[in-house]
Amino acid sequence: MNWITQPWPWYVAGPLIGLTVPALLILGNKTFGISSSLRHICAACMPAKIPFFQYNWKKESWNLLFVMGVLIGGFIATNFLANPDAIVISEVTQADLAALGIIDYTHLMPSDIFSWENLFTAKGLLFFVIGGFLVGFGTRYAGGCTSGHAIMGISALQWPSLVATMAFMLGGFLMTHVFLEPLMKIVGF
Amino acid sequence: MSVLIKEKDDANCVAPNLTKKKESGLELLKYLILGVLFGIVFVKAEIISWFRIQEMFRLQSFHMYGVIGSAIVTGIISIQLIKRFGIRSMHGEAIHIPKKEFRKGQIIGGLTFGLGWALTGACPGPLFAQIGSGFTVIIVTLLSAIAGTWVYGRFADKLPN
């Protein structure tokens, strides 16, 4: 049973994630896409007469159950199947991140950034508030995220999804290599 | 009363529910279970880790490229098999995948999401798994992502698309 607690390699996790595509299609003619859940939450909770949120979100409640499942899955994996050791990250990355003040590898997320103490600080504003906003705004503007475009869209050989995926990657490279260091300096790292 | 947008006419809905059969109650539980399995894979392969996303964008590890790449290959093969053998859904309906139209938003919005992805270390799926894993402060990130989606919806008709 050792393999369960060890981190799963990419060649196990990737195909399992890919299988979600046919699973959803066969279970109920559903197209894989997770960022849509955020839109359904808006449509359900605060539609505010905005045309973009006037649709039958109840018909899409399967998507909300799916993300609720993802949350529960995260809970199960972390509480019952967790790797007891610290996460193993490439040494080059560790050196790069140490220069930015990120040194704690005891959890999957760096406690130097993602802790409640940072909530009402410039760090929290950058990583939680601005970061989250960019994710929510950008995925909806792009019409999908890594699941809807990179996995579902490219799997169905749709070229607009390939364009979107290249834009995701370019945005990530820009943030990591151009903006991250100066932004982290500004917020006090 | 507001007018309902027909899903098939809505370019912004990338994950429409195209089943004709009305599913309710217990029938919807299968999506919850699929989500649970998915969430477990997210955590066990460390996809929800901010460190792994940094490794990816710094080109210092193959892990994330392997995960996304092999997921796509599996998806392509699955869809080809579904098409070739005319596999139907559990309810006997023909499987239909809506065509995505190209819009400027896929570039502008895509870049915006990418910037946020590198900051939060999460796409929307992992956000939920991070919260479940006990990083409860990510609830704030999720709320902000919902706010971002709302703001896009509010100004969708004024943005270049």
Coordinates of C-alpha atoms in Angstrom, one line a residue:
Chain A
M1 CA 0.0 0.0 0.0
N2 CA 3.1 2.2 -0.1
W3 CA 2.2 3.6 -3.5
I4 CA -0.9 5.2 -2.2
T5 CA 0.9 7.5 0.2
Q6 CA 3.8 8.2 -2.1
P7 CA 3.3 11.1 -4.6
W8 CA 1.8 9.7 -7.9
P9 CA 4.0 10.0 -11.0
W10 CA 2.8 12.0 -14.0
Y11 CA 2.2 8.9 -16.1
V12 CA -0.3 7.7 -13.6
A13 CA -2.0 11.0 -12.8
G14 CA -2.1 12.4 -16.4
P15 CA -4.0 9.5 -18.0
L16 CA -6.4 9.4 -15.0
I17 CA -7.2 13.1 -15.5
G18 CA -7.6 12.5 -19.2
L19 CA -10.1 9.8 -18.5
T20 CA -12.4 12.4 -17.0
V21 CA -13.1 13.5 -20.6
P22 CA -14.8 10.3 -21.8
A23 CA -16.2 9.6 -18.3
L24 CA -18.2 12.8 -18.4
L25 CA -19.3 12.3 -22.0
I26 CA -20.4 8.8 -21.4
L27 CA -22.0 9.4 -17.9
G28 CA -24.2 12.2 -19.2
N29 CA -23.0 13.9 -22.4
K30 CA -21.2 16.5 -20.3
T31 CA -18.2 18.5 -21.6
F32 CA -15.3 18.7 -19.1
G33 CA -14.7 22.3 -17.8
I34 CA -14.2 23.5 -14.2
S35 CA -14.1 27.3 -14.4
S36 CA -17.8 27.2 -15.5
S37 CA -18.6 26.4 -11.9
L38 CA -17.6 29.9 -10.9
R39 CA -20.1 31.3 -13.5
H40 CA -22.8 29.0 -12.2
I41 CA -22.1 30.3 -8.6
C42 CA -22.5 33.9 -9.9
A43 CA -25.7 33.0 -11.8
A44 CA -27.1 31.3 -8.7
C45 CA -26.1 33.8 -6.0
M46 CA -25.8 37.2 -7.6
P47 CA -27.2 37.4 -11.2
A48 CA -28.0 41.1 -10.7
K49 CA -30.0 41.1 -14.0
I50 CA -26.7 40.8 -16.0
P51 CA -27.5 39.0 -19.3
F52 CA -24.3 36.9 -18.9
F53 CA -25.8 35.3 -15.8
Q54 CA -29.3 34.8 -17.1
Y55 CA -29.5 31.1 -17.9
N56 CA -30.7 27.9 -16.4
W57 CA -27.8 27.3 -14.0
K58 CA -29.8 24.6 -12.2
K59 CA -29.3 22.4 -15.3
E60 CA -25.6 22.8 -14.8
S61 CA -25.7 21.8 -11.1
W62 CA -23.8 18.6 -12.0
N63 CA -20.8 20.9 -12.4
L64 CA -21.2 22.4 -8.9
L65 CA -21.5 18.8 -7.5
F66 CA -18.3 17.9 -9.4
V67 CA -16.3 20.8 -7.8
M68 CA -17.8 19.9 -4.4
G69 CA -16.4 16.4 -5.1
V70 CA -13.0 17.9 -5.9
L71 CA -13.0 19.7 -2.5
I72 CA -14.0 16.5 -0.7
G73 CA -11.3 14.5 -2.7
G74 CA -8.7 17.0 -1.6
F75 CA -9.8 16.5 2.0
I76 CA -9.7 12.7 1.7
A77 CA -6.3 12.6 0.0
T78 CA -4.7 15.0 2.5
N79 CA -6.2 13.4 5.6
F80 CA -6.0 9.7 4.8
L81 CA -3.6 9.2 1.9
A82 CA -1.0 11.9 2.5
N83 CA 2.6 11.6 1.8
P84 CA 4.4 11.8 5.2
D85 CA 7.5 13.4 3.7
A86 CA 8.1 17.0 2.6
I87 CA 7.4 17.7 -1.1
V88 CA 10.3 17.0 -3.4
I89 CA 10.9 20.0 -5.6
S90 CA 13.7 20.5 -8.1
E91 CA 16.8 21.9 -6.4
V92 CA 17.1 24.7 -9.0
T93 CA 13.5 25.8 -8.2
Q94 CA 14.3 25.6 -4.5
A95 CA 17.3 27.9 -5.0
D96 CA 15.3 30.4 -7.1
L97 CA 12.5 30.4 -4.5
A98 CA 14.8 30.8 -1.6
A99 CA 16.1 34.0 -3.2
L100 CA 12.4 35.2 -3.0
G101 CA 12.1 34.2 0.6
I102 CA 10.2 30.9 0.1
I103 CA 11.8 28.3 2.3
D104 CA 9.1 26.1 3.9
Y105 CA 8.4 22.8 2.1
T106 CA 6.5 21.0 4.8
H107 CA 3.2 21.3 2.9
L108 CA 2.0 21.4 -0.7
M109 CA 1.6 25.1 -0.4
P110 CA 4.3 27.4 0.9
S111 CA 3.2 28.6 4.4
D112 CA 5.4 31.7 3.8
I113 CA 2.6 32.9 1.5
F114 CA -0.6 31.0 2.0
S115 CA -1.5 31.5 5.7
W116 CA -4.3 33.4 7.4
E117 CA -1.8 35.7 9.0
N118 CA -1.1 37.2 5.6
L119 CA -4.7 37.8 4.8
F120 CA -4.9 41.5 5.6
T121 CA -1.4 42.3 4.4
A122 CA 0.0 43.4 1.0
K123 CA 1.1 39.7 0.6
G124 CA -2.5 38.5 0.9
L125 CA -3.8 41.3 -1.4
L126 CA -1.3 40.1 -4.1
F127 CA -1.6 36.4 -3.8
F128 CA -5.2 35.8 -2.7
V129 CA -7.2 38.8 -3.9
I130 CA -5.4 39.9 -7.1
G131 CA -4.3 36.4 -8.0
G132 CA -7.8 35.0 -7.5
F133 CA -9.4 37.8 -9.4
L134 CA -7.1 37.3 -12.4
V135 CA -7.9 33.6 -12.4
G136 CA -11.7 34.2 -12.3
F137 CA -11.8 37.1 -14.7
G138 CA -9.3 35.5 -17.1
T139 CA -10.8 32.1 -17.3
R140 CA -14.2 33.4 -18.1
Y141 CA -12.9 35.9 -20.6
A142 CA -11.0 33.1 -22.3
G143 CA -14.1 30.9 -22.1
G144 CA -12.4 28.1 -20.1
C145 CA -9.4 27.1 -18.0
T146 CA -6.8 24.3 -18.1
S147 CA -9.6 21.7 -18.0
G148 CA -12.0 23.2 -20.6
H149 CA -9.4 24.4 -23.0
A150 CA -6.1 22.6 -22.5
I151 CA -7.5 19.2 -21.8
M152 CA -11.1 19.0 -23.2
G153 CA -10.6 21.5 -26.0
I154 CA -7.3 20.1 -27.3
S155 CA -8.5 16.6 -26.9
A156 CA -11.4 17.4 -29.2
L157 CA -8.8 18.9 -31.6
Q158 CA -10.3 22.4 -31.4
W159 CA -7.6 24.9 -32.4
P160 CA -9.0 27.9 -30.4
S161 CA -8.3 25.9 -27.3
L162 CA -4.7 25.5 -28.4
V163 CA -4.4 29.2 -28.8
A164 CA -6.0 29.7 -25.3
T165 CA -3.6 27.2 -23.8
M166 CA -0.6 29.0 -25.3
A167 CA -1.9 32.3 -23.9
F168 CA -2.2 30.6 -20.4
M169 CA 1.4 29.5 -20.6
L170 CA 2.6 32.8 -21.9
G171 CA 0.8 34.6 -19.0
G172 CA 2.4 32.2 -16.5
F173 CA 5.9 32.6 -17.9
L174 CA 5.5 36.4 -17.9
M175 CA 4.4 36.5 -14.2
T176 CA 7.1 34.0 -13.1
H177 CA 10.0 35.5 -15.0
V178 CA 9.1 39.2 -15.2
F179 CA 6.6 40.4 -12.6
L180 CA 6.9 37.9 -9.7
E181 CA 10.2 39.1 -8.2
P182 CA 9.4 42.9 -8.2
L183 CA 5.9 42.3 -7.0
M184 CA 7.1 40.1 -4.1
K185 CA 9.7 42.8 -3.2
I186 CA 6.9 45.4 -3.1
V187 CA 4.7 43.3 -0.8
G188 CA 7.5 42.7 1.6
F189 CA 9.3 39.4 0.8
Chain B
M1 CA -38.7 38.1 -16.6
S2 CA -35.3 37.6 -18.0
V3 CA -34.6 35.8 -21.2
L4 CA -32.7 32.5 -20.9
I5 CA -29.7 32.1 -23.1
K6 CA -29.8 28.9 -25.1
E7 CA -26.7 27.0 -24.2
K8 CA -25.9 26.2 -27.8
D9 CA -25.9 29.9 -28.7
D10 CA -23.7 30.9 -25.8
A11 CA -20.1 31.1 -26.8
N12 CA -19.0 31.7 -23.3
C13 CA -20.3 28.5 -21.9
V14 CA -17.6 26.0 -22.5
A15 CA -18.9 23.2 -20.5
P16 CA -22.6 23.0 -21.4
N17 CA -24.8 20.2 -20.3
L18 CA -26.1 18.7 -23.6
T19 CA -27.9 15.8 -22.2
K20 CA -31.6 15.8 -23.1
K21 CA -32.5 13.5 -20.2
K22 CA -33.3 15.4 -17.0
E23 CA -31.1 14.2 -14.2
S24 CA -32.0 14.9 -10.6
G25 CA -31.2 13.9 -7.1
L26 CA -29.3 10.6 -6.8
E27 CA -28.5 10.6 -10.5
L28 CA -26.3 13.7 -10.0
L29 CA -24.3 11.9 -7.3
K30 CA -22.2 10.2 -9.9
Y31 CA -20.7 13.6 -10.7
L32 CA -19.9 14.2 -7.1
I33 CA -18.1 10.8 -6.9
L34 CA -16.2 11.5 -10.1
G35 CA -15.2 14.9 -8.6
V36 CA -13.9 13.1 -5.4
L37 CA -11.7 10.8 -7.5
F38 CA -10.5 13.8 -9.5
G39 CA -9.7 15.7 -6.3
I40 CA -7.7 12.8 -4.9
V41 CA -5.6 12.6 -8.1
F42 CA -5.0 16.4 -7.9
V43 CA -3.5 16.1 -4.4
K44 CA -1.7 12.8 -4.9
A45 CA 0.1 14.1 -8.0
E46 CA 0.8 17.4 -6.3
I47 CA -0.9 19.3 -9.1
I48 CA -2.5 21.6 -6.4
S49 CA 1.0 22.6 -5.2
W50 CA 2.1 26.2 -5.8
F51 CA 5.7 24.7 -5.9
R52 CA 4.9 22.4 -8.8
I53 CA 3.4 25.3 -10.8
Q54 CA 6.6 27.3 -10.1
E55 CA 8.7 24.4 -11.3
M56 CA 6.6 24.2 -14.5
F57 CA 6.8 27.9 -15.4
R58 CA 10.5 27.9 -14.6
L59 CA 11.0 24.9 -16.9
Q60 CA 12.8 23.1 -14.1
S61 CA 10.7 19.9 -13.9
F62 CA 8.9 17.7 -16.4
H63 CA 6.2 16.7 -13.9
M64 CA 3.4 19.1 -14.8
Y65 CA 4.1 18.9 -18.6
G66 CA 3.9 15.1 -18.3
V67 CA 0.6 15.3 -16.4
I68 CA -1.1 17.8 -18.8
G69 CA 0.5 16.2 -21.9
S70 CA -0.5 12.6 -21.0
A71 CA -4.0 13.8 -20.0
I72 CA -4.4 15.4 -23.4
V73 CA -3.1 12.3 -25.2
T74 CA -5.6 10.1 -23.2
G75 CA -8.4 12.6 -24.1
I76 CA -7.6 12.6 -27.8
I77 CA -7.5 8.8 -27.9
S78 CA -10.8 8.5 -26.0
I79 CA -12.6 11.0 -28.2
Q80 CA -11.4 9.3 -31.3
L81 CA -12.6 5.9 -30.0
I82 CA -16.0 7.4 -29.1
K83 CA -16.3 8.8 -32.6
R84 CA -14.9 5.7 -34.4
F85 CA -17.2 3.3 -32.6
G86 CA -20.2 5.7 -32.3
I87 CA -20.2 5.1 -28.5
R88 CA -23.3 6.6 -26.9
S89 CA -23.9 8.1 -23.5
M90 CA -25.2 5.9 -20.7
H91 CA -28.7 7.1 -21.5
G92 CA -28.3 6.1 -25.2
E93 CA -27.9 9.6 -26.5
A94 CA -25.4 10.4 -29.3
I95 CA -22.3 12.1 -27.8
H96 CA -22.0 15.7 -28.9
I97 CA -19.0 18.0 -28.4
P98 CA -19.8 21.7 -29.1
K99 CA -17.4 23.4 -31.4
K100 CA -15.4 26.3 -29.9
E101 CA -15.3 29.5 -31.9
F102 CA -12.2 31.6 -31.9
R103 CA -12.5 34.9 -30.0
K104 CA -10.0 37.6 -29.0
G105 CA -10.9 36.7 -25.4
Q106 CA -9.1 33.4 -25.7
I107 CA -5.8 35.4 -26.0
I108 CA -6.5 38.4 -23.7
G109 CA -8.4 36.3 -21.1
G110 CA -5.9 33.5 -21.5
L111 CA -3.0 35.8 -20.7
T112 CA -4.9 37.2 -17.7
F113 CA -5.6 33.8 -16.3
G114 CA -1.9 32.8 -16.9
L115 CA -0.7 35.7 -14.8
G116 CA -3.1 34.6 -12.0
W117 CA -2.2 31.0 -12.4
A118 CA 1.5 31.7 -11.6
L119 CA 0.5 33.8 -8.6
T120 CA -2.1 31.5 -7.0
G121 CA -0.5 28.3 -8.1
A122 CA -3.9 27.1 -9.1
C123 CA -6.4 26.8 -11.9
P124 CA -10.0 26.8 -10.8
G125 CA -10.1 23.0 -10.2
P126 CA -7.1 22.9 -7.8
L127 CA -8.6 25.9 -5.9
F128 CA -11.3 23.6 -4.6
A129 CA -8.9 20.8 -3.8
Q130 CA -6.5 23.2 -2.0
I131 CA -9.4 24.3 0.3
G132 CA -10.3 20.7 0.9
S133 CA -6.7 19.9 1.7
G134 CA -6.9 22.3 4.6
F135 CA -5.5 25.5 3.1
T136 CA -8.6 27.3 4.2
V137 CA -7.3 30.8 3.4
I138 CA -7.7 29.8 -0.3
I139 CA -11.4 30.4 0.3
V140 CA -10.5 34.1 -0.1
T141 CA -8.8 33.3 -3.4
L142 CA -11.9 31.4 -4.5
L143 CA -14.2 34.3 -3.5
S144 CA -12.0 36.7 -5.4
A145 CA -12.1 34.4 -8.5
I146 CA -15.9 34.4 -8.3
A147 CA -15.8 38.2 -8.1
G148 CA -13.5 38.2 -11.2
T149 CA -16.0 36.0 -13.1
W150 CA -18.8 38.3 -12.0
V151 CA -16.9 41.4 -13.2
Y152 CA -16.2 39.8 -16.5
G153 CA -19.9 39.0 -16.8
R154 CA -20.9 42.6 -15.9
F155 CA -18.6 44.1 -18.6
A156 CA -18.6 41.2 -21.1
D157 CA -20.3 43.3 -23.8
K158 CA -17.9 46.2 -23.4
L159 CA -14.7 44.2 -23.7
P160 CA -13.0 43.3 -27.0
N161 CA -14.1 39.9 -28.1

